Every structure is written in structure tokens, then in C-alpha cells.
PDB file of C-alpha atoms in Angstrom:
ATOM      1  CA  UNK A   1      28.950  12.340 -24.966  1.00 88.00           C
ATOM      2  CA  UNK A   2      28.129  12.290 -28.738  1.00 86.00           C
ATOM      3  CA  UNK A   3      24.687  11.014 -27.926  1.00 87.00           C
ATOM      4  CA  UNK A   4      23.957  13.603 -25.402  1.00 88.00           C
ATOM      5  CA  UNK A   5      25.139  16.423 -27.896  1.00 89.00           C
ATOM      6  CA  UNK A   6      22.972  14.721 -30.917  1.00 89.00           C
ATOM      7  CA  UNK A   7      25.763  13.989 -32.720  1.00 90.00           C
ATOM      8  CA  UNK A   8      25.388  10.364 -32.986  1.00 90.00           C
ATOM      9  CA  UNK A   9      22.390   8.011 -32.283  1.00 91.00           C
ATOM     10  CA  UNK A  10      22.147   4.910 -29.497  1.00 91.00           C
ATOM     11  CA  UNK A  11      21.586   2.704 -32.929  1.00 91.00           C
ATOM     12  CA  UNK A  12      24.671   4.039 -34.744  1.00 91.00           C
ATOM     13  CA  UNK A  13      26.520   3.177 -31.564  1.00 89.00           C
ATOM     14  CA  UNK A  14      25.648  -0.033 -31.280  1.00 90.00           C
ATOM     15  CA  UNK A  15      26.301  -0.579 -35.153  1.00 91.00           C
ATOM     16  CA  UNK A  16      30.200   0.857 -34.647  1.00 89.00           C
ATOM     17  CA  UNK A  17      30.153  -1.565 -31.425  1.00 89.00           C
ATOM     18  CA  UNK A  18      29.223  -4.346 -33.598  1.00 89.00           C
ATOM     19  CA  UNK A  19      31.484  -3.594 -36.337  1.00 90.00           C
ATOM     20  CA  UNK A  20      34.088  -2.798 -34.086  1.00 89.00           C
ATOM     21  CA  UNK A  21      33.347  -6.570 -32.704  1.00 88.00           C
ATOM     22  CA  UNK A  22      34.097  -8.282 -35.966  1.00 89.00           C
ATOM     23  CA  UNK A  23      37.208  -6.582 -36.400  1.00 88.00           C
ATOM     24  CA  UNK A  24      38.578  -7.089 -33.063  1.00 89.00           C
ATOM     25  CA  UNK A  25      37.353 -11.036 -32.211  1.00 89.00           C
ATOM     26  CA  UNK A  26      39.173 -12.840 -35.391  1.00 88.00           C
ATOM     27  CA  UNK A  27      42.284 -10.682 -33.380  1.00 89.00           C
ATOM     28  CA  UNK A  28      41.499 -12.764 -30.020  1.00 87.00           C
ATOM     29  CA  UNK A  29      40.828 -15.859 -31.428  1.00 87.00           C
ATOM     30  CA  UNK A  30      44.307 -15.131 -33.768  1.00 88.00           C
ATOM     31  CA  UNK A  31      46.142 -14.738 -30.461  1.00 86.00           C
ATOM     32  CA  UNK A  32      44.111 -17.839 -28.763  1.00 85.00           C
ATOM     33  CA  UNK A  33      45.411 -19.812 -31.341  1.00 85.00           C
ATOM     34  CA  UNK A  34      49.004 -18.604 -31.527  1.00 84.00           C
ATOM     35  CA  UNK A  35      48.920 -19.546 -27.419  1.00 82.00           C
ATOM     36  CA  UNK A  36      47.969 -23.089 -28.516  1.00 81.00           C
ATOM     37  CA  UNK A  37      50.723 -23.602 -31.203  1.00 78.00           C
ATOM     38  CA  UNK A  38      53.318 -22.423 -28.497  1.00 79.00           C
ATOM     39  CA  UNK A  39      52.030 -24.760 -26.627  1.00 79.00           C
ATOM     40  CA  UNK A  40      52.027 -27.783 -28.944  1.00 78.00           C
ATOM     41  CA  UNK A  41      55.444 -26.689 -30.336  1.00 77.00           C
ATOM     42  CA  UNK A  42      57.460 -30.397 -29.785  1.00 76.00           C
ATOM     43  CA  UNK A  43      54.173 -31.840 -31.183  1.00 75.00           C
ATOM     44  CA  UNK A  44      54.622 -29.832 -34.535  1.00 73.00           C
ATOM     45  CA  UNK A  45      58.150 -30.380 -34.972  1.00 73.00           C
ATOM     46  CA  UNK A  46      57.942 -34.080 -34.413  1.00 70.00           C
ATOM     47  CA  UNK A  47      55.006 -33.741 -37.501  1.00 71.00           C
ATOM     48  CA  UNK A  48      57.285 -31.815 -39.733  1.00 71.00           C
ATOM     49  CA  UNK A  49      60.044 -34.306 -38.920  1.00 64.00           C
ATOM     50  CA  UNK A  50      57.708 -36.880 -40.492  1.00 61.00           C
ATOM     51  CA  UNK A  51      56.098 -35.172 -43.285  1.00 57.00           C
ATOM     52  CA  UNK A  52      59.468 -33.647 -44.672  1.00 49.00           C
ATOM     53  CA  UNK A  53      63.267 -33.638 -44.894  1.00 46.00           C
ATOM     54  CA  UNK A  54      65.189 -30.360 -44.438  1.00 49.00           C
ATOM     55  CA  UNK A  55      68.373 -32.311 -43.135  1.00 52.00           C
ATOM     56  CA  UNK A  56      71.104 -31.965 -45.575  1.00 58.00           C
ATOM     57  CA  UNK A  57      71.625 -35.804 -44.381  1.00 69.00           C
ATOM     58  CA  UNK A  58      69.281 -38.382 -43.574  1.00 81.00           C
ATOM     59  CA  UNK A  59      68.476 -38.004 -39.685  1.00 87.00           C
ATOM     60  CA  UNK A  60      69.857 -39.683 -37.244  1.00 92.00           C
ATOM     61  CA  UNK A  61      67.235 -42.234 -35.182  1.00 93.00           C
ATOM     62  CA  UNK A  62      68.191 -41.886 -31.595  1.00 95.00           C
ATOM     63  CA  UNK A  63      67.312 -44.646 -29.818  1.00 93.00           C
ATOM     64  CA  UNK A  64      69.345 -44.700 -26.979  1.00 95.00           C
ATOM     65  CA  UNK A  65      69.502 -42.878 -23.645  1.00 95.00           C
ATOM     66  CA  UNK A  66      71.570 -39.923 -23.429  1.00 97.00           C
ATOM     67  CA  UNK A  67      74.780 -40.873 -21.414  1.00 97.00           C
ATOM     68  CA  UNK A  68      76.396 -37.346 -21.928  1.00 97.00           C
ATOM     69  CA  UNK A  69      76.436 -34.102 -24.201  1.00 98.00           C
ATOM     70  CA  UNK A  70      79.663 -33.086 -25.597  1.00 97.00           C
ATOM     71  CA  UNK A  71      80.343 -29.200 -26.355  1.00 97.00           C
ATOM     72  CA  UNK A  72      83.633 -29.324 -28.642  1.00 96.00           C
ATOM     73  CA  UNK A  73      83.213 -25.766 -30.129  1.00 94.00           C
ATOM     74  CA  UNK A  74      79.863 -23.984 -30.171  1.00 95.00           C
ATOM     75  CA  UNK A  75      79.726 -20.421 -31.388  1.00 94.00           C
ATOM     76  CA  UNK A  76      76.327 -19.479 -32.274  1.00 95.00           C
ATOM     77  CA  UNK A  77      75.217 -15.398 -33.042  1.00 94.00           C
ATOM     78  CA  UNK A  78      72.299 -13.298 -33.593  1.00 90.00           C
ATOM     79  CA  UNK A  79      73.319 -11.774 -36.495  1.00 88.00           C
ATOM     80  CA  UNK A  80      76.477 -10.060 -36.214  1.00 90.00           C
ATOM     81  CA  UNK A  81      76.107 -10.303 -32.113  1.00 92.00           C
ATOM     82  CA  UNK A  82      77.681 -13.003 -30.815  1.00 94.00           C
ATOM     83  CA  UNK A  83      75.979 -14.650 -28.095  1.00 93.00           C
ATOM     84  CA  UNK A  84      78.168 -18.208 -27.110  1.00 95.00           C
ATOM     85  CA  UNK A  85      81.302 -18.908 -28.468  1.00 95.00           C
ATOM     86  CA  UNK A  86      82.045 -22.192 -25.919  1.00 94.00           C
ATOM     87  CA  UNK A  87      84.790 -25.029 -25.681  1.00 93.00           C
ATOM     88  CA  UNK A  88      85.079 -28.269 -23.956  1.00 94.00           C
ATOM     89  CA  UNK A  89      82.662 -28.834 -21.872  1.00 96.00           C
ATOM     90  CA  UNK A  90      81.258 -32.328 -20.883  1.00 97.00           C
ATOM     91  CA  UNK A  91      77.326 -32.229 -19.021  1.00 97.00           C
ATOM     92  CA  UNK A  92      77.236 -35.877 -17.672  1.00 97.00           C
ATOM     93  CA  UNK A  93      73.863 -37.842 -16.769  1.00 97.00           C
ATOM     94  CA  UNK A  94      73.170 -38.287 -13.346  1.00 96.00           C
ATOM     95  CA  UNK A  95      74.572 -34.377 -12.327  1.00 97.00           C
ATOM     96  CA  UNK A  96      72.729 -31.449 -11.269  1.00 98.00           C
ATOM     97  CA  UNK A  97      74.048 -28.051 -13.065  1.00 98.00           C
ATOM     98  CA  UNK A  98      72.783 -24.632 -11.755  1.00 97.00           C
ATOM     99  CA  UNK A  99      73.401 -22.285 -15.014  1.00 97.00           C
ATOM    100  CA  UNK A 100      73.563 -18.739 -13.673  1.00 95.00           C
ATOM    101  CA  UNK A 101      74.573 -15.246 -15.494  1.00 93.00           C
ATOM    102  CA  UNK A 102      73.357 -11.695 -16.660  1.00 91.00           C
ATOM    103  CA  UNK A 103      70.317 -11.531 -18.526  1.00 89.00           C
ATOM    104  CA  UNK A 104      71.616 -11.546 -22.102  1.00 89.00           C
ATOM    105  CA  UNK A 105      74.390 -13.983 -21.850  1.00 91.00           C
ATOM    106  CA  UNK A 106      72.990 -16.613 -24.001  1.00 94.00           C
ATOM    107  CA  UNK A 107      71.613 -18.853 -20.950  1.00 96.00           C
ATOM    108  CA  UNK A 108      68.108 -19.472 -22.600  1.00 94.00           C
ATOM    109  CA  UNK A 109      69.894 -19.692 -26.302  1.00 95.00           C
ATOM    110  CA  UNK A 110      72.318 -22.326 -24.904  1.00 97.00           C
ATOM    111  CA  UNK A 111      69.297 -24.442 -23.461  1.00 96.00           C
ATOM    112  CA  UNK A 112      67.359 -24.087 -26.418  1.00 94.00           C
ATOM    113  CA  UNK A 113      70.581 -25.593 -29.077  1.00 95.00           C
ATOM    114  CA  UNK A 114      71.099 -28.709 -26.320  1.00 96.00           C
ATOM    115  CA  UNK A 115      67.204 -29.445 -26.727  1.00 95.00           C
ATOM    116  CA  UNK A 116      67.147 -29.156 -30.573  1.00 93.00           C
ATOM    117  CA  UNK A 117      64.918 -25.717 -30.659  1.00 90.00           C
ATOM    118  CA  UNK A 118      68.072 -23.862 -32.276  1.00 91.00           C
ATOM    119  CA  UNK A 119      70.186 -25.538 -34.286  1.00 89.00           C
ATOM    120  CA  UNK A 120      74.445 -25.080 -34.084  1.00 92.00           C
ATOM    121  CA  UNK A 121      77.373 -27.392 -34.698  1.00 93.00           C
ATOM    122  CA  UNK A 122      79.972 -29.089 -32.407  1.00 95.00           C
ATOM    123  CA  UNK A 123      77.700 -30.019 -30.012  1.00 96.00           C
ATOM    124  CA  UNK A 124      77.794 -34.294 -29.594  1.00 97.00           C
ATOM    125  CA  UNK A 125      75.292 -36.686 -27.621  1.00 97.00           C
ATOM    126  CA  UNK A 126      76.862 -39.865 -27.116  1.00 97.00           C
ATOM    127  CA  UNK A 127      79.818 -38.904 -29.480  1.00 96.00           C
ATOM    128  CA  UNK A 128      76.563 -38.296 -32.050  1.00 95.00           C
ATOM    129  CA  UNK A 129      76.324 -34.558 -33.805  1.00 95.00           C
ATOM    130  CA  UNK A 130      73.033 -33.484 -32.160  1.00 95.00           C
ATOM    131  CA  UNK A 131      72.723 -31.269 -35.442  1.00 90.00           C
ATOM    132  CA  UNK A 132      72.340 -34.411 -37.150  1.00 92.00           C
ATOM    133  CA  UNK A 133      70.024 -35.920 -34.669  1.00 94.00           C
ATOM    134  CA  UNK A 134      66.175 -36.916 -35.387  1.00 92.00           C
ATOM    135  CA  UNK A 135      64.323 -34.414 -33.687  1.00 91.00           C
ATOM    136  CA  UNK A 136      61.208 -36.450 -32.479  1.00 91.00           C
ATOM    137  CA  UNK A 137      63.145 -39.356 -31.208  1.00 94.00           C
ATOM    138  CA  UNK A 138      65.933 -37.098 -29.361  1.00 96.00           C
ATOM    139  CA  UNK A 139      62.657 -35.379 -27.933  1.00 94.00           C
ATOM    140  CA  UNK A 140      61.806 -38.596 -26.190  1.00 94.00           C
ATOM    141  CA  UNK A 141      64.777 -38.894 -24.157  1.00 96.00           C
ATOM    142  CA  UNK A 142      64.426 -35.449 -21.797  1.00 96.00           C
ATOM    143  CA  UNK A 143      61.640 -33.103 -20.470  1.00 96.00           C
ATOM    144  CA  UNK A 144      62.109 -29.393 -21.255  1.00 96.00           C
ATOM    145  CA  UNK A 145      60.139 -26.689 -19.122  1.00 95.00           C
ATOM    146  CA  UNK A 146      60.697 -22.806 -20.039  1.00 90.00           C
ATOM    147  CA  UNK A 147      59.463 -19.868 -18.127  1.00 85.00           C
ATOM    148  CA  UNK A 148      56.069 -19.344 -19.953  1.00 82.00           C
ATOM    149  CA  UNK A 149      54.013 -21.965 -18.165  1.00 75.00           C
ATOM    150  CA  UNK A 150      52.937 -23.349 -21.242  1.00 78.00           C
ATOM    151  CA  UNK A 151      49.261 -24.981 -20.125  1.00 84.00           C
ATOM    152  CA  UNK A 152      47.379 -27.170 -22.568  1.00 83.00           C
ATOM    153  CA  UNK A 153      43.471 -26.634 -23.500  1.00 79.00           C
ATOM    154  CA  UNK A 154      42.640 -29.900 -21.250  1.00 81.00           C
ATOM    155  CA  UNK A 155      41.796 -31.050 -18.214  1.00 82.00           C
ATOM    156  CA  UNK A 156      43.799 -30.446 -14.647  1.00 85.00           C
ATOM    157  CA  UNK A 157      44.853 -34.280 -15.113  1.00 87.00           C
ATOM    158  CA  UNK A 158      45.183 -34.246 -18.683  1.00 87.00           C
ATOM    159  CA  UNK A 159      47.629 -31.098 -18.590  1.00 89.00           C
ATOM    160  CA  UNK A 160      49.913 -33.082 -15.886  1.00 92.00           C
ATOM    161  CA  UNK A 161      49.201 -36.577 -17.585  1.00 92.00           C
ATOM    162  CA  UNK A 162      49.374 -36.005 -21.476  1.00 90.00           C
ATOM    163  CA  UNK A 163      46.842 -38.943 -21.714  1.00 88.00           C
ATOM    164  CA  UNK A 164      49.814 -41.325 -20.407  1.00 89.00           C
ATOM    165  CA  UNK A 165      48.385 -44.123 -17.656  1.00 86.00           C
ATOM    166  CA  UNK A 166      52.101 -45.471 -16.350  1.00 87.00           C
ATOM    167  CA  UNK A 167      54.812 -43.599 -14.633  1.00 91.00           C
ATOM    168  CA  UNK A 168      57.089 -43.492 -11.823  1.00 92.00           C
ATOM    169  CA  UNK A 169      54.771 -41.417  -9.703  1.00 93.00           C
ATOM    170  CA  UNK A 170      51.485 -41.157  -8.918  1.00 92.00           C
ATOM    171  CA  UNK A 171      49.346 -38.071  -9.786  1.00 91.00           C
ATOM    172  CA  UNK A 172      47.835 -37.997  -6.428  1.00 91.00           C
ATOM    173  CA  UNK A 173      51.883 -37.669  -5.357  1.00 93.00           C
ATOM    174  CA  UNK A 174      52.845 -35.193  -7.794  1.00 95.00           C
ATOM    175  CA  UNK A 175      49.507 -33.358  -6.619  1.00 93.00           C
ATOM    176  CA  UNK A 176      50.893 -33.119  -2.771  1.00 94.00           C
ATOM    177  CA  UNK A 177      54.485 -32.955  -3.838  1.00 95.00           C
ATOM    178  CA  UNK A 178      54.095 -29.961  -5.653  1.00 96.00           C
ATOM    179  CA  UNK A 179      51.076 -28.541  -3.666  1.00 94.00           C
ATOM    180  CA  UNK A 180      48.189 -28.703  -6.006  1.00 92.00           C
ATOM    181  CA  UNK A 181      45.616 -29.987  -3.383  1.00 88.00           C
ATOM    182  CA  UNK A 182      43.756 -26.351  -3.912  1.00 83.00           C
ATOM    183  CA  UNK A 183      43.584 -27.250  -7.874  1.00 81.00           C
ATOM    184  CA  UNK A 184      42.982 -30.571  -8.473  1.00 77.00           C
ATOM    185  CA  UNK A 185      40.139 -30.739  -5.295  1.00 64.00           C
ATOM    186  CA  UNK A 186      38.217 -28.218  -7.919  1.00 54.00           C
ATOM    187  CA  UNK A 187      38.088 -30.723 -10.081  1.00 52.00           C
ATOM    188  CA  UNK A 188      38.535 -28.541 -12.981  1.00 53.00           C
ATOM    189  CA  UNK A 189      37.263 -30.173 -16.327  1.00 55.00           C
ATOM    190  CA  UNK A 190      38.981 -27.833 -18.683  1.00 58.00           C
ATOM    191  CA  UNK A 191      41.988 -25.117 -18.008  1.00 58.00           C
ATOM    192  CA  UNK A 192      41.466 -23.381 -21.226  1.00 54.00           C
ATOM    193  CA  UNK A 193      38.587 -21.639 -19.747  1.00 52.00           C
ATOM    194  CA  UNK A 194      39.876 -21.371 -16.077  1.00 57.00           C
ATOM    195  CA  UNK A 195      44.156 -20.778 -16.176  1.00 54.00           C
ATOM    196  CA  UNK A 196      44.131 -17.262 -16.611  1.00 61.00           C
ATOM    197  CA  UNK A 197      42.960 -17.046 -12.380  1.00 78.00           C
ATOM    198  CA  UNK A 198      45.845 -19.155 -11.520  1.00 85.00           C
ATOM    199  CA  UNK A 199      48.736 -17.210  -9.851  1.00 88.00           C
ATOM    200  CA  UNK A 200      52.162 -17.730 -11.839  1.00 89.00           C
ATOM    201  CA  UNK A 201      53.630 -20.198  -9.252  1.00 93.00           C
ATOM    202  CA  UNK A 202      50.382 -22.324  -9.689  1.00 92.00           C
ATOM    203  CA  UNK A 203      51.164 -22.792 -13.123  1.00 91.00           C
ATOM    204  CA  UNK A 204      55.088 -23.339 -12.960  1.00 95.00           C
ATOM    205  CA  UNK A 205      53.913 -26.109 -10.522  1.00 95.00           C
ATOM    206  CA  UNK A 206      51.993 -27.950 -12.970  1.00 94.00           C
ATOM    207  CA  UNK A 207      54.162 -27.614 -15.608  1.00 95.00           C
ATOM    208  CA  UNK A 208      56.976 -28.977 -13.458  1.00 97.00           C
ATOM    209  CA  UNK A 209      54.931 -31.756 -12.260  1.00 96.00           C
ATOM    210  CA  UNK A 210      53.982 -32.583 -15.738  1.00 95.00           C
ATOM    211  CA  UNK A 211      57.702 -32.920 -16.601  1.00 96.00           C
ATOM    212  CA  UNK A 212      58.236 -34.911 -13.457  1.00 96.00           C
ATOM    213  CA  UNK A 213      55.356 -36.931 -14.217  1.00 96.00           C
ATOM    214  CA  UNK A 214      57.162 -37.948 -17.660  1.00 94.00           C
ATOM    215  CA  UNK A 215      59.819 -39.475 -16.153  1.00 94.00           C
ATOM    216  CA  UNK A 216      62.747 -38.717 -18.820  1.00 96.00           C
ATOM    217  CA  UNK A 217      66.410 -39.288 -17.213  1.00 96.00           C
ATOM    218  CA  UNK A 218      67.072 -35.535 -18.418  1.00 98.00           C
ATOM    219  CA  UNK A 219      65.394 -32.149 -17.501  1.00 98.00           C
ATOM    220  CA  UNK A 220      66.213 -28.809 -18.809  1.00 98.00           C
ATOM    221  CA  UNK A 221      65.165 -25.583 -16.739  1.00 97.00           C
ATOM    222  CA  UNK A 222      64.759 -22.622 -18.208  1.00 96.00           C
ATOM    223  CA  UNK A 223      63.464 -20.230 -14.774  1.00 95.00           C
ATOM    224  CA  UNK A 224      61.264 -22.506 -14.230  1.00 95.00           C
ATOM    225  CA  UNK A 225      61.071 -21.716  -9.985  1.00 95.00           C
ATOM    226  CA  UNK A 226      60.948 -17.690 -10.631  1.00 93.00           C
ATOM    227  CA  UNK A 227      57.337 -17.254  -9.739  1.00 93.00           C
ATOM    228  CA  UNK A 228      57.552 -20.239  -7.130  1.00 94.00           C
ATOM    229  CA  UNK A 229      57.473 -19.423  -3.470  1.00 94.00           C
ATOM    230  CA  UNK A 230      60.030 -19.859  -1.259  1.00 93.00           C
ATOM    231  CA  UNK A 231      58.648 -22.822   0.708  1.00 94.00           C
ATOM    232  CA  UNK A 232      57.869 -24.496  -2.788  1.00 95.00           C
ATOM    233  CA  UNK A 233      60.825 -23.596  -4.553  1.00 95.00           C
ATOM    234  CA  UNK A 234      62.662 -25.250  -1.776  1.00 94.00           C
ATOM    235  CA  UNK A 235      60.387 -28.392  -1.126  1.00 94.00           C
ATOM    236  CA  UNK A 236      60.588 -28.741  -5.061  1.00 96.00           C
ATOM    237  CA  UNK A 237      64.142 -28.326  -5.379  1.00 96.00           C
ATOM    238  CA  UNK A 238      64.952 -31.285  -3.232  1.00 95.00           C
ATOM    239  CA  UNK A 239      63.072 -33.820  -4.798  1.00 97.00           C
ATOM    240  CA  UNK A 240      63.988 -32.852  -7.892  1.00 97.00           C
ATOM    241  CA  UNK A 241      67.719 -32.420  -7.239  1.00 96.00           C
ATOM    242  CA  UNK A 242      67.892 -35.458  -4.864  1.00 95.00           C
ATOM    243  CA  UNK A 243      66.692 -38.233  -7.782  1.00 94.00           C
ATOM    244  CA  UNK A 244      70.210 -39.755  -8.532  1.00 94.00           C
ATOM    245  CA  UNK A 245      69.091 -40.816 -11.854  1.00 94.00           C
ATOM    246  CA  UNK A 246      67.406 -37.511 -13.407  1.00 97.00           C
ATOM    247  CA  UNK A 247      70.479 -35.280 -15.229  1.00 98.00           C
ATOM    248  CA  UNK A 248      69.155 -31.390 -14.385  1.00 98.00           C
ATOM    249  CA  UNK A 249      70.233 -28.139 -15.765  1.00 98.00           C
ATOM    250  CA  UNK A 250      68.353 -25.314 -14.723  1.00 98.00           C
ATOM    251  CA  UNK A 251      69.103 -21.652 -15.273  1.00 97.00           C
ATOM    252  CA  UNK A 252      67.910 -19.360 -12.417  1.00 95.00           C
ATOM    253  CA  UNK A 253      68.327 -16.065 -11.316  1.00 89.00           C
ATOM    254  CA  UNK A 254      67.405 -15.801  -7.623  1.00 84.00           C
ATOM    255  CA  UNK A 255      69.480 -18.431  -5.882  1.00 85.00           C
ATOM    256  CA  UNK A 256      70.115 -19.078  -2.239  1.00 87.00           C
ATOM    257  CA  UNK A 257      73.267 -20.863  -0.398  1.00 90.00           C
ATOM    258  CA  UNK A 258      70.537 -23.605   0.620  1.00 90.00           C
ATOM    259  CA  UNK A 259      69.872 -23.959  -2.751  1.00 90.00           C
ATOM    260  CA  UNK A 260      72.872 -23.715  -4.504  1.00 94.00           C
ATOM    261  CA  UNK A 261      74.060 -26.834  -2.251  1.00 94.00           C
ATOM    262  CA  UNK A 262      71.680 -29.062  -4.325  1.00 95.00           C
ATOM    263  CA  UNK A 263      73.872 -28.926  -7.015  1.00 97.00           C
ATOM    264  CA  UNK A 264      77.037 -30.445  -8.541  1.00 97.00           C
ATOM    265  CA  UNK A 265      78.260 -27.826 -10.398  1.00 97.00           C
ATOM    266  CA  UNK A 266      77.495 -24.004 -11.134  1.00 97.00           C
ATOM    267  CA  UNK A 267      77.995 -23.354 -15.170  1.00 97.00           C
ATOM    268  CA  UNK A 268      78.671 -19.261 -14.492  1.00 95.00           C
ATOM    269  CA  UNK A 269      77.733 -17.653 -18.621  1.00 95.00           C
ATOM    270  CA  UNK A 270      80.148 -14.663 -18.467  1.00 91.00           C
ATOM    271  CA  UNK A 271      81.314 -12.579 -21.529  1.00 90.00           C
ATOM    272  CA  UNK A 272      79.980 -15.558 -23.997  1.00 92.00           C
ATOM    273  CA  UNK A 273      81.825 -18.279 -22.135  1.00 94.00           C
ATOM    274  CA  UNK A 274      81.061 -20.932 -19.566  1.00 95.00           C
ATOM    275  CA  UNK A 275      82.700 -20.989 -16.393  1.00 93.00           C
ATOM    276  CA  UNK A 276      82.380 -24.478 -15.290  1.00 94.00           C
ATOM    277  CA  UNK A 277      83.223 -24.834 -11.160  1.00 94.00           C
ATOM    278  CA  UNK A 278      82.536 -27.366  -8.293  1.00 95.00           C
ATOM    279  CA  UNK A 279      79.636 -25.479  -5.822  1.00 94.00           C
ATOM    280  CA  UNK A 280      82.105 -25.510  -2.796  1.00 93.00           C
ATOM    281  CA  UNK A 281      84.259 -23.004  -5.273  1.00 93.00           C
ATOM    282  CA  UNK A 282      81.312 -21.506  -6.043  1.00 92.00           C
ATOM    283  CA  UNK A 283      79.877 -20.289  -2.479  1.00 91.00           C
ATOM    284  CA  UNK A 284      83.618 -19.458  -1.843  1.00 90.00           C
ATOM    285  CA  UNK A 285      84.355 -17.083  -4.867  1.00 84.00           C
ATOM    286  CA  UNK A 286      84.118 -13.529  -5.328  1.00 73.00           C
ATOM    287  CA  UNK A 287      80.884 -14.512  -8.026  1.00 67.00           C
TER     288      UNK A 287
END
């Protein structure tokens, strides 16, 4: 319009466009960056665990697998808002926990203090203060999957992989388990460029593969089926819930009766306590 009406030329345009360009592409890469530290968050805390010590004691090396977490008394706030304010509550390995509750009840907070991301007292692994715990070496003991589909600037195989050669499953398993055929027959050499035309589901797949694929005797959900089909989320569900070795908790908000019967136990976050029940008294409450 300001061209037709002589009030600017098709050169000065294109000089604001081009100025205009600087200032808004150091903005993009900025954010392309901040995607990739997300991403590589458990890398960069296990680097600042070696390159400095903000313990107030010297850290705990955790070499041992995690037989069960202790909550004595947790009370952990925002502030002056209160989010958790918990008491004796045992999560031991080898159970399946479905942690349900209203959005703001402190589901995602209490997930992040049991994997180390926030830190709060009277919480114990193996009779161990998990405050005092080593980071990196706790790390090593669980897989943790939130519900940002957190993909990696590498390869489909790389992003399930992490460069590892041995596990418990094959990829070419994981690939049909969790119905990646479409993806991985692409042969896609680099999701950085690509993962932004996958649907939400395809990415919670990966990422839950990838955790699979890691093979840790512990795995902490955060929503990670809530862009998942129905016919995946179920399919999914029972291999995961059926290993007898893996310990699971995993907070989600659309639940079925078929589903619910996966678990052990429902941990119901009401009014900043845990209601800890059996399923059967579960599907049989007023909840």
C-alpha cells in the first residue's frame, strides 16, 4: 500500500525486510537453542555435578539399584502456596502406580522432587536422603519421560538409541511395539529438520520407546500417553505395565477401567495429600 501511494520505495522495503531479518533470526536461533538445552537437561546437570559442588555435604555415589523410595514428610511450596505437604508413603520396585488428580495438585512437582529436578527433604531411597544423593549416578538408575516430547537433533535411531548398541530389546521391536513402521521406513537421517510434521502421539511414541529402550528398573510418567491414541495407548500400556521388573509411576488424566486395571495402586493428589488405595477400591469409590 505504501508503495502504491509513493510513500515508500520497493528498495526501502526490502532494506526494512532485511533489517527486520537480523533482528528477528538471532530470536529463532535463541529459541532453537533453548529447545536443545531442554532437551539435554540430565546431560547438563550430570556436567555441573562434575565441574562443581553446591551440596552443603559431599554427594552421595549411588551405586545401587533402587529397591524403594521412602516419603517420611515432604512439604514443598511455591512461595507462600503450598503445593505437597505428604506423610508415609512407601513406592516399592516392581509396582505399577497410576498418580491421578486436578491440574494443580502438585502431580508434576511431586515427580519432578522423586527424580532429583526439584530438590525437598524427607524423601529416602534405600533408607538414603535423595537430597543428599549424587545426581548423575541416581540418574542412571530410572528413565524419566514428561509431556513435552523432548526429541534430540539426531537421527530416528539415534533419538531412540542414544548411541547405546546393547539392550533388552531390539529397535526393530520397539519400532513395531510402539508403531513406528511409518517413521523409521523413511529412513529419516536427522529429526531436527523433520519433527515439527510429526503428530504429537508420534513423538510421545518415540520418546517412550527411547525410555523403554534404556532399560532402567524405574520409569516415571509425567502424561506421557495424552496425545497417544486409543489403540496405542492401550497396546503400550500393557507391555509396559505387564514387565514384572520395571517400577512405573505415571500421572494421567484420561483414564479408562481397562486401563486403570494395569495397575497396583492409584496415588489420588487431593487437597496437597496423597491418597494411596488398592485399584479394586479405586473402580469401587465415589473418586
Amino acid at each position: 500500500v505504501l508503495i502504491h501511494y509513493n510513500r515508500l520505495t520497493v528498495g526501502q522495503l526490502l532494506g526494512i525486510a532485511q533489517a527486520s531479518n537480523m533482528v528477528i533470526m538471532p530470536i529463532v536461533n535463541y529459541a532453537n537453542l533453548r529447545n536443545m538445552i531442554q532437551s539435554s537437561k540430565p546431560v547438563l546437570q550430570k556436567l555441573l555435578d562434575n565441574s562443581m559442588c553446591y551440596e552443603e555435604n559431599e554427594p552421595i555415589i549411588f551405586d545401587e539399584q533402587i529397591h524403594d523410595i521412602k516419603i517420611k514428610h515432604l512439604s514443598y511450596s511455591y512461595g507462600v502456596r503450598q503445593i505437597l505437604d505428604l506423610n508415609n508413603l512407601v513406592i516399592d520396585h516392581g509396582k505399577k502406580y497410576l498418580v491421578i488428580g486436578k491440574s494443580g495438585d502438585g502431580k508434576s512437582t511431586f515427580l519432578d522432587i522423586l527424580t532429583k529436578q526439584k530438590k525437598a527433604d524427607g524423601i529416602y531411597v534405600n533408607d538414603k536422603g535423595l537430597k543428599d544423593v549424587q545426581f548423575s549416578t541416581y540418574a542412571e538408575k530410572f528413565s524419566y519421560v514428561n509431556q513435552n516430547n523432548d526429541l534430540l537433533p539426531f537421527s530416528f535411531e539415534q533419538n531412540i538409541t542414544l548411541g547405546r548398541k546393547m539392550s533388552k530389546y531390539s529397535l526393530k521391536d520397539l519400532v513395531t511395539i510402539f508403531n513406528l513402521e511409518s517413521i523409521f521406513d523413511k529412513e529419516r537421517d536427522n529429526l531436527d529438520f523433520e519433527h515439527l510434521n510429526l503428530s504429537g502421539g508420534e513423538k510421545q511414541r518415540i520418546c517412550l520407546a527411547r525410555a523403554m529402550y534404556r532399560n532402567k528398573k524405574w520409569l516415571f510418567l509425567d502424561e506421557a500417553f495424552s496425545a497417544i491414541d486409543k489403540a496405542n495407548s492401550d497396546r503400550i500400556h500393557q507391555f509396559i505395565l505387564s514387565n514384572p521388573d520395571i517400577t512405573v509411576l505415571s500421572i494421567e488424566h484420561k483414564v479408562t477401567k481397562e486401563t486403570v486395571s494395569l495397575y497396583d495402586k492409584v496415588l489420588l493428589f487431593e487437597n496437597k495429600k496423597i491418597v494411596s488405595m488398592d485399584v479394586e477400591e479405586y473402580l469401587n469409590s465415589s473418586f
